[in-house]
mmCIF file of C-alpha atoms and ligand atoms in Angstrom:
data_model
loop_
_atom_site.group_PDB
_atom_site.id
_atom_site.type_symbol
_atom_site.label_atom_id
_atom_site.label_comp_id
_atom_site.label_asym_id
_atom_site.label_seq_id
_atom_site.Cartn_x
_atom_site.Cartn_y
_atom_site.Cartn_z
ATOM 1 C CA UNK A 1 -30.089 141.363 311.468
ATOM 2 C CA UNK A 2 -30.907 144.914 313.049
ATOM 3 C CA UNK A 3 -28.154 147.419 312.243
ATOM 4 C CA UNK A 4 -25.962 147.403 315.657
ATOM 5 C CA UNK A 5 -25.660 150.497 317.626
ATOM 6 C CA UNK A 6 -21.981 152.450 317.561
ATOM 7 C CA UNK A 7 -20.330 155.505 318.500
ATOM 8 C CA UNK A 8 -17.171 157.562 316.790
ATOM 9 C CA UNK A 9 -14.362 159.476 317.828
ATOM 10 C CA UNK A 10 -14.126 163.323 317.506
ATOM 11 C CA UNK A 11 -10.697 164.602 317.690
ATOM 12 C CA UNK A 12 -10.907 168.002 318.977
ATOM 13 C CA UNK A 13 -7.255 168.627 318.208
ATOM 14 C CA UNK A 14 -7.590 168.217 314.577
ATOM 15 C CA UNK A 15 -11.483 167.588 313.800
ATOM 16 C CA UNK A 16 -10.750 164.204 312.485
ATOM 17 C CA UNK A 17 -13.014 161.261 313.638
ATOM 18 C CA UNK A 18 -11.603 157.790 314.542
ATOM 19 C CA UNK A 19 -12.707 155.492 312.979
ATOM 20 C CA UNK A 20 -12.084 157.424 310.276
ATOM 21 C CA UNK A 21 -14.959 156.598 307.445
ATOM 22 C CA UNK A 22 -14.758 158.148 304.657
ATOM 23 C CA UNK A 23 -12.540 160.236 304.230
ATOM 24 C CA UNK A 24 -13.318 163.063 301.143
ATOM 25 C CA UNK A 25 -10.319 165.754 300.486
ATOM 26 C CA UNK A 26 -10.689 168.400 298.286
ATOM 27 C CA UNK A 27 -7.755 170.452 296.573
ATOM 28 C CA UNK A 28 -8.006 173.735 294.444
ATOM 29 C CA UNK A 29 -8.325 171.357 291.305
ATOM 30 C CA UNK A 30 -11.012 170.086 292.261
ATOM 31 C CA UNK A 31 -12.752 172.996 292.295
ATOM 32 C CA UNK A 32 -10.992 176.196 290.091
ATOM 33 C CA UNK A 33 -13.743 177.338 288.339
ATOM 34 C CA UNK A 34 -15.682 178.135 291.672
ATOM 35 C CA UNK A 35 -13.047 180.635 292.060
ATOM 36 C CA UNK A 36 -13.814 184.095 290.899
ATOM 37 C CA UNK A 37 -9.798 185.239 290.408
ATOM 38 C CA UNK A 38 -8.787 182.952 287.604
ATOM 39 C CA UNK A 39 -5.507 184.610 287.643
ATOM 40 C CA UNK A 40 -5.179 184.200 291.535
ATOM 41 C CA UNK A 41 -6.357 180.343 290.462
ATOM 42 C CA UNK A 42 -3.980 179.903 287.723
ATOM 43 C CA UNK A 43 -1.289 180.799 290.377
ATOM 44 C CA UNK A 44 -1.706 178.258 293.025
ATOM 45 C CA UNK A 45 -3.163 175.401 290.938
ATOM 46 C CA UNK A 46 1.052 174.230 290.851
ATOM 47 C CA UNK A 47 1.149 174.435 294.287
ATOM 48 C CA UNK A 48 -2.679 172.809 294.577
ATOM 49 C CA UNK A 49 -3.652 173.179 298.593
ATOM 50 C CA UNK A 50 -5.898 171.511 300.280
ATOM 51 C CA UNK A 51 -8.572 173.340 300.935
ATOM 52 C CA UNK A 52 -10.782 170.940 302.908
ATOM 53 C CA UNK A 53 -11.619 167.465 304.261
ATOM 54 C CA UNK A 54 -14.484 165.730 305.424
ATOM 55 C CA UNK A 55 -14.700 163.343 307.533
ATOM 56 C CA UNK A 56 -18.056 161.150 306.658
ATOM 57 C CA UNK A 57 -19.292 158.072 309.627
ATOM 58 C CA UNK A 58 -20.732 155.122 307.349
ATOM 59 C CA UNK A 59 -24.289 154.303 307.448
ATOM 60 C CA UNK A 60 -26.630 153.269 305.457
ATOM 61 C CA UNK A 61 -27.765 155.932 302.477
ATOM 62 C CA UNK A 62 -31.433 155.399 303.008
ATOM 63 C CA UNK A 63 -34.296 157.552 305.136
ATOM 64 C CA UNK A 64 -33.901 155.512 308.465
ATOM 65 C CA UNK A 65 -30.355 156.289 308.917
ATOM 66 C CA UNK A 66 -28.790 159.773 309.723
ATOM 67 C CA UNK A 67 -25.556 160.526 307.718
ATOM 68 C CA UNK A 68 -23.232 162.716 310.399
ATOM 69 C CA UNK A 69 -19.245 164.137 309.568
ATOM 70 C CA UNK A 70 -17.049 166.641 309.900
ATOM 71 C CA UNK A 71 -15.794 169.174 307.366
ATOM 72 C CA UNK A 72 -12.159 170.359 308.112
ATOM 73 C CA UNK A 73 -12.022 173.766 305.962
ATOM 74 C CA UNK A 74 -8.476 175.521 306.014
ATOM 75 C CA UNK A 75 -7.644 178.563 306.202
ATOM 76 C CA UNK A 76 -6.464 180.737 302.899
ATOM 77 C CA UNK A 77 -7.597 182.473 299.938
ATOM 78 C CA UNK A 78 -7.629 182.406 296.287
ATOM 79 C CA UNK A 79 -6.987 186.079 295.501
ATOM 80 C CA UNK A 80 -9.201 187.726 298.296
ATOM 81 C CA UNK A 81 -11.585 184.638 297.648
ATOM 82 C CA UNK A 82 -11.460 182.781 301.258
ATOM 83 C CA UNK A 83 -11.519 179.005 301.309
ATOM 84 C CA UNK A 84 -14.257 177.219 300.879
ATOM 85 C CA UNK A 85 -17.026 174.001 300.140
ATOM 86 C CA UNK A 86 -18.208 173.327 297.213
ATOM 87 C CA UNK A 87 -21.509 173.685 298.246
ATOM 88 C CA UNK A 88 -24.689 172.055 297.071
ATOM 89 C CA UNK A 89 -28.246 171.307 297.030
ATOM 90 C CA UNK A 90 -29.449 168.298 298.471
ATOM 91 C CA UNK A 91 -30.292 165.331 295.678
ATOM 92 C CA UNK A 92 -33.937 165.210 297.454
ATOM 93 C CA UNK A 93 -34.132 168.788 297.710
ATOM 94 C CA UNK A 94 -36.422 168.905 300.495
ATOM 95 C CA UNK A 95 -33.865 167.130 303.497
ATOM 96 C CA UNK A 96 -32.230 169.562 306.087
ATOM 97 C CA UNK A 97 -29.236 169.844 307.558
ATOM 98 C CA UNK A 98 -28.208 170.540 311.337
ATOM 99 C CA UNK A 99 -24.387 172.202 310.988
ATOM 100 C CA UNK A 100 -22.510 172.411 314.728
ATOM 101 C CA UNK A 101 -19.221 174.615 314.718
ATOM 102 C CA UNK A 102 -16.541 173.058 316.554
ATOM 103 C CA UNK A 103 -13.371 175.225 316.080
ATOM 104 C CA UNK A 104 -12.317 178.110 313.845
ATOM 105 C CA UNK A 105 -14.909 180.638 312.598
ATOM 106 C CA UNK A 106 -16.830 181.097 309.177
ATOM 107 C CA UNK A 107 -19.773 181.651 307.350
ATOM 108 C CA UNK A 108 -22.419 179.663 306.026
ATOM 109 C CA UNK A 109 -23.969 180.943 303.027
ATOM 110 C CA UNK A 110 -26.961 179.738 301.703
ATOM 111 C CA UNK A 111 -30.029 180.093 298.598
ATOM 112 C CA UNK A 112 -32.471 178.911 297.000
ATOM 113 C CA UNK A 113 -33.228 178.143 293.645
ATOM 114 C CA UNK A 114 -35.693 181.301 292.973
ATOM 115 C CA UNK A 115 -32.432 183.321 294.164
ATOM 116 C CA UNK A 116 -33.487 184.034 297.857
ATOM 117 C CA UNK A 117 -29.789 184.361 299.770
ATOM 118 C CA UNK A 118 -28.929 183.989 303.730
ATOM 119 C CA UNK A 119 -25.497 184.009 305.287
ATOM 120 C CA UNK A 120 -25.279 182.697 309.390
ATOM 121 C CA UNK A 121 -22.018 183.687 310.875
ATOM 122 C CA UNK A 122 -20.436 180.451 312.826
ATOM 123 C CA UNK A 123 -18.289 180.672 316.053
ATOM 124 C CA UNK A 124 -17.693 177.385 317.767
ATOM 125 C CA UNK A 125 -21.180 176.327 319.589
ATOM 126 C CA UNK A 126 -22.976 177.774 317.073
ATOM 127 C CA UNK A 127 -25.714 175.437 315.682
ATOM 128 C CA UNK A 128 -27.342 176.358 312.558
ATOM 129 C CA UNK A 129 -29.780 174.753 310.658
ATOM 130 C CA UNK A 130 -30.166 174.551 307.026
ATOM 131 C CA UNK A 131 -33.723 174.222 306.167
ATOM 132 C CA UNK A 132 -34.998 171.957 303.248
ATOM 133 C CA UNK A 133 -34.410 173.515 299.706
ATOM 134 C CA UNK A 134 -31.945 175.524 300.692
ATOM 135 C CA UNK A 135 -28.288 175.170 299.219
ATOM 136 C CA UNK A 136 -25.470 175.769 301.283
ATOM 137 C CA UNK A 137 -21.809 176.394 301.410
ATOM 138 C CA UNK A 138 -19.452 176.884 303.945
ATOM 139 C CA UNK A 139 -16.321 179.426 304.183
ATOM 140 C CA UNK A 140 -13.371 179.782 306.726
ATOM 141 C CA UNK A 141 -13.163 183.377 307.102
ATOM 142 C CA UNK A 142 -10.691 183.229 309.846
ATOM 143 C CA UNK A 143 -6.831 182.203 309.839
ATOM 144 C CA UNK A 144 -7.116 178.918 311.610
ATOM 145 C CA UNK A 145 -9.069 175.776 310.526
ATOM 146 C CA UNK A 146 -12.181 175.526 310.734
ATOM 147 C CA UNK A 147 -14.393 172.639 312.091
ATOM 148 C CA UNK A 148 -18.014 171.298 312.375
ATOM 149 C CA UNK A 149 -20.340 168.856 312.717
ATOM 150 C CA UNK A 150 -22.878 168.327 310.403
ATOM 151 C CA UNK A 151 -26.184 165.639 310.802
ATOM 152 C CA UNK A 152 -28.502 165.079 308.003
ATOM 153 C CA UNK A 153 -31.242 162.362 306.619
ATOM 154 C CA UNK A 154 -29.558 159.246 305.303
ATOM 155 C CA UNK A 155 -31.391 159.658 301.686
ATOM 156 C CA UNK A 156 -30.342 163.422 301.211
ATOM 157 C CA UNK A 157 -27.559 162.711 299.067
ATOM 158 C CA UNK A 158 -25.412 165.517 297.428
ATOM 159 C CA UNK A 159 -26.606 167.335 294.150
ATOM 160 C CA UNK A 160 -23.237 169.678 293.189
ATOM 161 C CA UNK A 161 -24.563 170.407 289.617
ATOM 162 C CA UNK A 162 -26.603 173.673 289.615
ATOM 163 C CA UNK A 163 -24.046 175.237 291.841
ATOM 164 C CA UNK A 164 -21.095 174.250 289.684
ATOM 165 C CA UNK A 165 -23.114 175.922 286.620
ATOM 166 C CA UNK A 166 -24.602 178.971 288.111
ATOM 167 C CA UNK A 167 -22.593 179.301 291.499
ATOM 168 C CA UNK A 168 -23.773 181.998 294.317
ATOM 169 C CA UNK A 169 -25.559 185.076 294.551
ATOM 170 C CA UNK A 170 -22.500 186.131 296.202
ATOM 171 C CA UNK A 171 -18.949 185.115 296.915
ATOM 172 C CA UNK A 172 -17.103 186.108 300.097
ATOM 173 C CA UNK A 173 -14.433 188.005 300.002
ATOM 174 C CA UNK A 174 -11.451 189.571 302.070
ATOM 175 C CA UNK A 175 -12.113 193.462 302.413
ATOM 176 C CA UNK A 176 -10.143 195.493 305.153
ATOM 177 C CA UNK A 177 -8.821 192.966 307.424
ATOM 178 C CA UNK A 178 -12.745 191.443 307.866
ATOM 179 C CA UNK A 179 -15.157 189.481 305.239
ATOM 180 C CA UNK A 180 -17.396 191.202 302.765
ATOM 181 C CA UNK A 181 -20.140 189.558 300.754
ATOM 182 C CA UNK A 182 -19.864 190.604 297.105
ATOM 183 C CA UNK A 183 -22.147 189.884 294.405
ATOM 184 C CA UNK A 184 -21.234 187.348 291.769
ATOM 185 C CA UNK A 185 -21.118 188.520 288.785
ATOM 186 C CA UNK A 186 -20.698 185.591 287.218
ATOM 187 C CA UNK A 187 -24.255 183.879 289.307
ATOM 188 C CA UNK A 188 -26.547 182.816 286.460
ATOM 189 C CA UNK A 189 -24.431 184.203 283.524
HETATM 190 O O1 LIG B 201 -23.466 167.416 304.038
HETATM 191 C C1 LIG B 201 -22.981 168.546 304.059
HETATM 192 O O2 LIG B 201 -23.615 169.559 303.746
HETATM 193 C C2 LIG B 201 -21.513 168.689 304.463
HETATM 194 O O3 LIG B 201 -21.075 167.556 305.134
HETATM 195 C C3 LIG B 201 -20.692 168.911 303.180
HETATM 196 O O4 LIG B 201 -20.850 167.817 302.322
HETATM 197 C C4 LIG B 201 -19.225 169.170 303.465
HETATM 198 O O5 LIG B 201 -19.080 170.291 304.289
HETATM 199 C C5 LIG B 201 -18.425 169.416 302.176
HETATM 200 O O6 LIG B 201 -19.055 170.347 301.337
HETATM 201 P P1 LIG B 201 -19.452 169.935 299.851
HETATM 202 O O7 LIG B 201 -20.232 168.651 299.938
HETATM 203 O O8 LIG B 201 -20.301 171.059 299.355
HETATM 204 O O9 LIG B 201 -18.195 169.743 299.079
HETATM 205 NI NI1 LIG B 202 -25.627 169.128 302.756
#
């Protein structure tokens, strides 16, 4: 039988979607070595926040379908570290990504893997698009939560290795009341 059209909820209050999905939360445990204040990690890992949740609709994982959620990023820092995504490559390296902001504002950073870096500032109804081979991360740089929409081919999948190993070129950081990129000094060490 041919899959049967459907439509989902956005919440603009909160950024959740109804029917819910799948529903992916992420704590500081999940992700402390990311982090480039261990100390500042070390810290809050009793406390353990939540640092973001995505929302994923279910379809299919294959290249007919088109995989859509939101992300939910909070804000708050780790040291002067702002929130933030993991942030990966795609399994099939080549599949892009259309990212909508919704609420809240941030930055997408993004690179590839011969070390070429971008960053896209995002306001709500700012679309930006993630080409293929690019990996990308997103950060709340503001103080309230921040929300988009992201789209992407059903057979992307998520590939979080190289970027838990080598991280970014650069890590973004609270500097004088605004956001500062900063090289990583830990980036392919
Ligand atoms: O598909 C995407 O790029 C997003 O939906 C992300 O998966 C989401 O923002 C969470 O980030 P990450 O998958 O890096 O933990
Ligand atoms: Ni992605």
């Amino acid at each position: 039988k041919i899959f049967q059209p459907f439509s989902t909820m956005y919440e603009f209050d909160s950024g959740a979607l109804n029917p819910q999905g799948k529903l992916i939360s992420r704590r500081l445990s999940d992700m402390s070595s990311m982090y480039q204040d261990s100390e500042a990690v070390q810290a809050l890992l009793n406390d353990n926040p939540l640092i973001y949740e995505v929302y994923n609709v279910e379809v299919p994982e294959n290249e007919e379908h088109i995989q859509h959620c939101t992300t939910i990023l909070y804000p708050g820092k780790v040291g002067s570290e702002f929130f933030m995504t993991k942030g990966h490559y795609h399994e099939i390296i080549n599949r892009a990504e259309i990212y909508f902001c919704l609420k809240g504002k941030g930055l997408l950073i993004m690179q590839t893997k011969e070390g070429e870096f971008s960053s896209l500032e995002m306001e709500p109804g700012t679309i930006a698009y993630v080409p293929p081979y690019w990996a990308h991360r997103t950060v709340n740089t503001g103080d309230e939560t921040f929300v988009f929409f992201a789209a992407y081919p059903g057979d992307a999948g998520h590939d979080y290795g190289l970027i838990e190993t080598e991280g970014f070129v650069k890590a973004v950081m609270e500097q004088a009341e605004k956001y500062a990129l900063v090289a990583n000094p830990s980036y392919r060490k």
